[in-house]
Amino acid sequence: MLSMKITVNGQEKVFESSLSLENLIENLSQNKDHVIAELNGNIIKSSKWLSTAISDGDAIELVTFVGGG
C-alpha cells in the first residue's frame, strides 16, 4: 500500500490509506463543532468534509475555536 504525505498545520504527517477531510479531523481527535478547515488555501464547509478527498501533497490548516472569558 502506498503512503500519503500531507501537511497539517505546518507539520508533515504520513497516512497509509486514503481518507476524507472528515476522517482526518476525526483521526486527529478534533472537535468537529469547533473547527474550520482549509485545504490548499480554500476554506471547506463542514457539510463537504466527508466528500472532500485528501491527496498526497495536500496542505491542511485546522483552526480550532476555544471559548474563554
Short mmCIF file of N, CA and C in Angstrom, two decimals:
data_model
loop_
_atom_site.label_atom_id
_atom_site.label_comp_id
_atom_site.label_asym_id
_atom_site.label_seq_id
_atom_site.Cartn_x
_atom_site.Cartn_y
_atom_site.Cartn_z
N MET A 1 0.85 -1.18 0.00
CA MET A 1 0.00 0.00 0.00
C MET A 1 0.89 1.24 0.00
N LEU A 2 0.53 2.23 -0.78
CA LEU A 2 1.30 3.46 -0.85
C LEU A 2 0.93 4.39 0.29
N SER A 3 1.91 5.08 0.80
CA SER A 3 1.63 6.05 1.86
C SER A 3 1.37 7.42 1.23
N MET A 4 0.72 8.25 2.01
CA MET A 4 0.35 9.58 1.55
C MET A 4 0.91 10.59 2.54
N LYS A 5 1.69 11.56 2.03
CA LYS A 5 2.24 12.61 2.88
C LYS A 5 1.42 13.87 2.69
N ILE A 6 0.98 14.44 3.80
CA ILE A 6 0.26 15.70 3.77
C ILE A 6 0.84 16.61 4.86
N THR A 7 0.52 17.87 4.79
CA THR A 7 0.95 18.82 5.81
C THR A 7 -0.29 19.31 6.54
N VAL A 8 -0.27 19.15 7.87
CA VAL A 8 -1.38 19.60 8.71
C VAL A 8 -0.84 20.62 9.70
N ASN A 9 -1.35 21.84 9.59
CA ASN A 9 -0.91 22.94 10.46
C ASN A 9 0.62 23.05 10.50
N GLY A 10 1.22 22.92 9.32
CA GLY A 10 2.66 23.10 9.19
C GLY A 10 3.51 21.88 9.51
N GLN A 11 2.88 20.77 9.93
CA GLN A 11 3.63 19.56 10.26
C GLN A 11 3.31 18.45 9.26
N GLU A 12 4.37 17.80 8.77
CA GLU A 12 4.17 16.70 7.83
C GLU A 12 3.64 15.48 8.56
N LYS A 13 2.64 14.85 7.95
CA LYS A 13 2.07 13.63 8.50
C LYS A 13 1.97 12.61 7.38
N VAL A 14 2.10 11.34 7.74
CA VAL A 14 2.03 10.26 6.76
C VAL A 14 0.87 9.35 7.13
N PHE A 15 0.05 9.02 6.13
CA PHE A 15 -1.07 8.11 6.32
C PHE A 15 -0.93 6.96 5.33
N GLU A 16 -1.37 5.80 5.74
CA GLU A 16 -1.23 4.59 4.92
C GLU A 16 -2.44 4.30 4.05
N SER A 17 -3.46 5.14 4.13
CA SER A 17 -4.65 4.92 3.31
C SER A 17 -5.26 6.25 2.94
N SER A 18 -6.13 6.22 1.95
CA SER A 18 -6.82 7.44 1.56
C SER A 18 -7.84 7.80 2.63
N LEU A 19 -8.15 9.07 2.72
CA LEU A 19 -9.13 9.50 3.70
C LEU A 19 -9.77 10.80 3.26
N SER A 20 -10.93 11.05 3.84
CA SER A 20 -11.63 12.31 3.58
C SER A 20 -11.18 13.34 4.61
N LEU A 21 -11.54 14.58 4.36
CA LEU A 21 -11.22 15.63 5.31
C LEU A 21 -11.87 15.34 6.66
N GLU A 22 -13.10 14.84 6.64
CA GLU A 22 -13.78 14.49 7.89
C GLU A 22 -13.04 13.38 8.63
N ASN A 23 -12.59 12.35 7.90
CA ASN A 23 -11.82 11.26 8.52
C ASN A 23 -10.54 11.79 9.16
N LEU A 24 -9.88 12.72 8.48
CA LEU A 24 -8.65 13.30 9.02
C LEU A 24 -8.93 14.03 10.32
N ILE A 25 -9.97 14.85 10.33
CA ILE A 25 -10.31 15.61 11.54
C ILE A 25 -10.63 14.66 12.68
N GLU A 26 -11.38 13.60 12.41
CA GLU A 26 -11.69 12.61 13.44
C GLU A 26 -10.42 11.90 13.90
N ASN A 27 -9.55 11.55 12.95
CA ASN A 27 -8.30 10.86 13.26
C ASN A 27 -7.41 11.69 14.18
N LEU A 28 -7.47 13.00 14.02
CA LEU A 28 -6.66 13.91 14.83
C LEU A 28 -7.38 14.32 16.11
N SER A 29 -8.52 13.69 16.39
CA SER A 29 -9.30 13.92 17.62
C SER A 29 -9.70 15.38 17.79
N GLN A 30 -10.07 15.99 16.70
CA GLN A 30 -10.55 17.37 16.74
C GLN A 30 -12.06 17.38 16.96
N ASN A 31 -12.54 18.34 17.74
CA ASN A 31 -13.98 18.52 17.93
C ASN A 31 -14.53 19.18 16.67
N LYS A 32 -15.29 18.43 15.88
CA LYS A 32 -15.77 18.92 14.60
C LYS A 32 -16.65 20.16 14.71
N ASP A 33 -17.26 20.36 15.86
CA ASP A 33 -18.15 21.52 16.04
C ASP A 33 -17.38 22.82 16.21
N HIS A 34 -16.09 22.74 16.46
CA HIS A 34 -15.29 23.94 16.75
C HIS A 34 -14.09 24.09 15.83
N VAL A 35 -14.19 23.51 14.62
CA VAL A 35 -13.05 23.54 13.70
C VAL A 35 -13.45 24.19 12.38
N ILE A 36 -12.53 24.97 11.85
CA ILE A 36 -12.65 25.46 10.48
C ILE A 36 -11.50 24.80 9.72
N ALA A 37 -11.79 24.25 8.55
CA ALA A 37 -10.79 23.52 7.78
C ALA A 37 -10.48 24.24 6.48
N GLU A 38 -9.19 24.33 6.20
CA GLU A 38 -8.71 24.93 4.96
C GLU A 38 -7.88 23.88 4.23
N LEU A 39 -8.18 23.66 2.97
CA LEU A 39 -7.47 22.69 2.15
C LEU A 39 -6.81 23.42 0.99
N ASN A 40 -5.49 23.42 0.96
CA ASN A 40 -4.73 24.08 -0.11
C ASN A 40 -5.18 25.52 -0.32
N GLY A 41 -5.43 26.23 0.79
CA GLY A 41 -5.77 27.64 0.73
C GLY A 41 -7.24 27.95 0.58
N ASN A 42 -8.08 26.92 0.50
CA ASN A 42 -9.52 27.13 0.34
C ASN A 42 -10.27 26.61 1.56
N ILE A 43 -11.14 27.45 2.13
CA ILE A 43 -11.95 27.01 3.26
C ILE A 43 -13.01 26.04 2.75
N ILE A 44 -13.13 24.91 3.44
CA ILE A 44 -14.10 23.87 3.06
C ILE A 44 -15.22 23.86 4.09
N LYS A 45 -16.46 24.00 3.62
CA LYS A 45 -17.62 23.95 4.52
C LYS A 45 -17.71 22.57 5.16
N SER A 46 -18.14 22.54 6.42
CA SER A 46 -18.22 21.26 7.13
C SER A 46 -19.16 20.28 6.44
N SER A 47 -20.15 20.76 5.72
CA SER A 47 -21.07 19.88 5.01
C SER A 47 -20.39 19.15 3.85
N LYS A 48 -19.21 19.59 3.45
CA LYS A 48 -18.45 18.98 2.35
C LYS A 48 -17.27 18.14 2.81
N TRP A 49 -17.02 18.10 4.13
CA TRP A 49 -15.85 17.39 4.64
C TRP A 49 -15.82 15.92 4.25
N LEU A 50 -16.95 15.23 4.37
CA LEU A 50 -16.98 13.79 4.10
C LEU A 50 -16.69 13.49 2.62
N SER A 51 -17.13 14.37 1.73
CA SER A 51 -16.93 14.14 0.30
C SER A 51 -15.64 14.76 -0.24
N THR A 52 -14.86 15.40 0.62
CA THR A 52 -13.61 16.03 0.20
C THR A 52 -12.45 15.07 0.46
N ALA A 53 -11.88 14.55 -0.62
CA ALA A 53 -10.77 13.59 -0.50
C ALA A 53 -9.46 14.34 -0.28
N ILE A 54 -8.63 13.77 0.59
CA ILE A 54 -7.29 14.29 0.83
C ILE A 54 -6.34 13.54 -0.10
N SER A 55 -5.44 14.28 -0.74
CA SER A 55 -4.49 13.69 -1.67
C SER A 55 -3.06 13.92 -1.20
N ASP A 56 -2.16 13.08 -1.70
CA ASP A 56 -0.75 13.22 -1.39
C ASP A 56 -0.29 14.64 -1.72
N GLY A 57 0.42 15.27 -0.79
CA GLY A 57 0.95 16.61 -1.01
C GLY A 57 0.03 17.74 -0.58
N ASP A 58 -1.19 17.42 -0.17
CA ASP A 58 -2.13 18.47 0.25
C ASP A 58 -1.65 19.17 1.51
N ALA A 59 -2.05 20.43 1.64
CA ALA A 59 -1.77 21.23 2.84
C ALA A 59 -3.09 21.57 3.50
N ILE A 60 -3.23 21.18 4.76
CA ILE A 60 -4.47 21.40 5.50
C ILE A 60 -4.16 22.26 6.71
N GLU A 61 -4.99 23.24 6.94
CA GLU A 61 -4.91 24.05 8.16
C GLU A 61 -6.22 23.84 8.91
N LEU A 62 -6.12 23.48 10.17
CA LEU A 62 -7.29 23.31 11.03
C LEU A 62 -7.22 24.36 12.12
N VAL A 63 -8.24 25.20 12.17
CA VAL A 63 -8.31 26.26 13.17
C VAL A 63 -9.40 25.89 14.15
N THR A 64 -9.03 25.81 15.43
CA THR A 64 -9.97 25.44 16.48
C THR A 64 -10.31 26.67 17.31
N PHE A 65 -11.61 26.85 17.53
CA PHE A 65 -12.07 27.96 18.35
C PHE A 65 -12.22 27.50 19.79
N VAL A 66 -11.70 28.31 20.70
CA VAL A 66 -11.76 27.99 22.12
C VAL A 66 -12.40 29.17 22.83
N GLY A 67 -13.43 28.88 23.62
CA GLY A 67 -14.09 29.94 24.37
C GLY A 67 -13.29 30.30 25.61
N GLY A 68 -13.50 31.48 26.05
CA GLY A 68 -12.80 31.92 27.25
C GLY A 68 -13.46 33.17 27.80
N GLY A 69 -12.97 33.60 28.89
CA GLY A 69 -13.60 34.79 29.45
C GLY A 69 -12.69 35.56 30.32
#
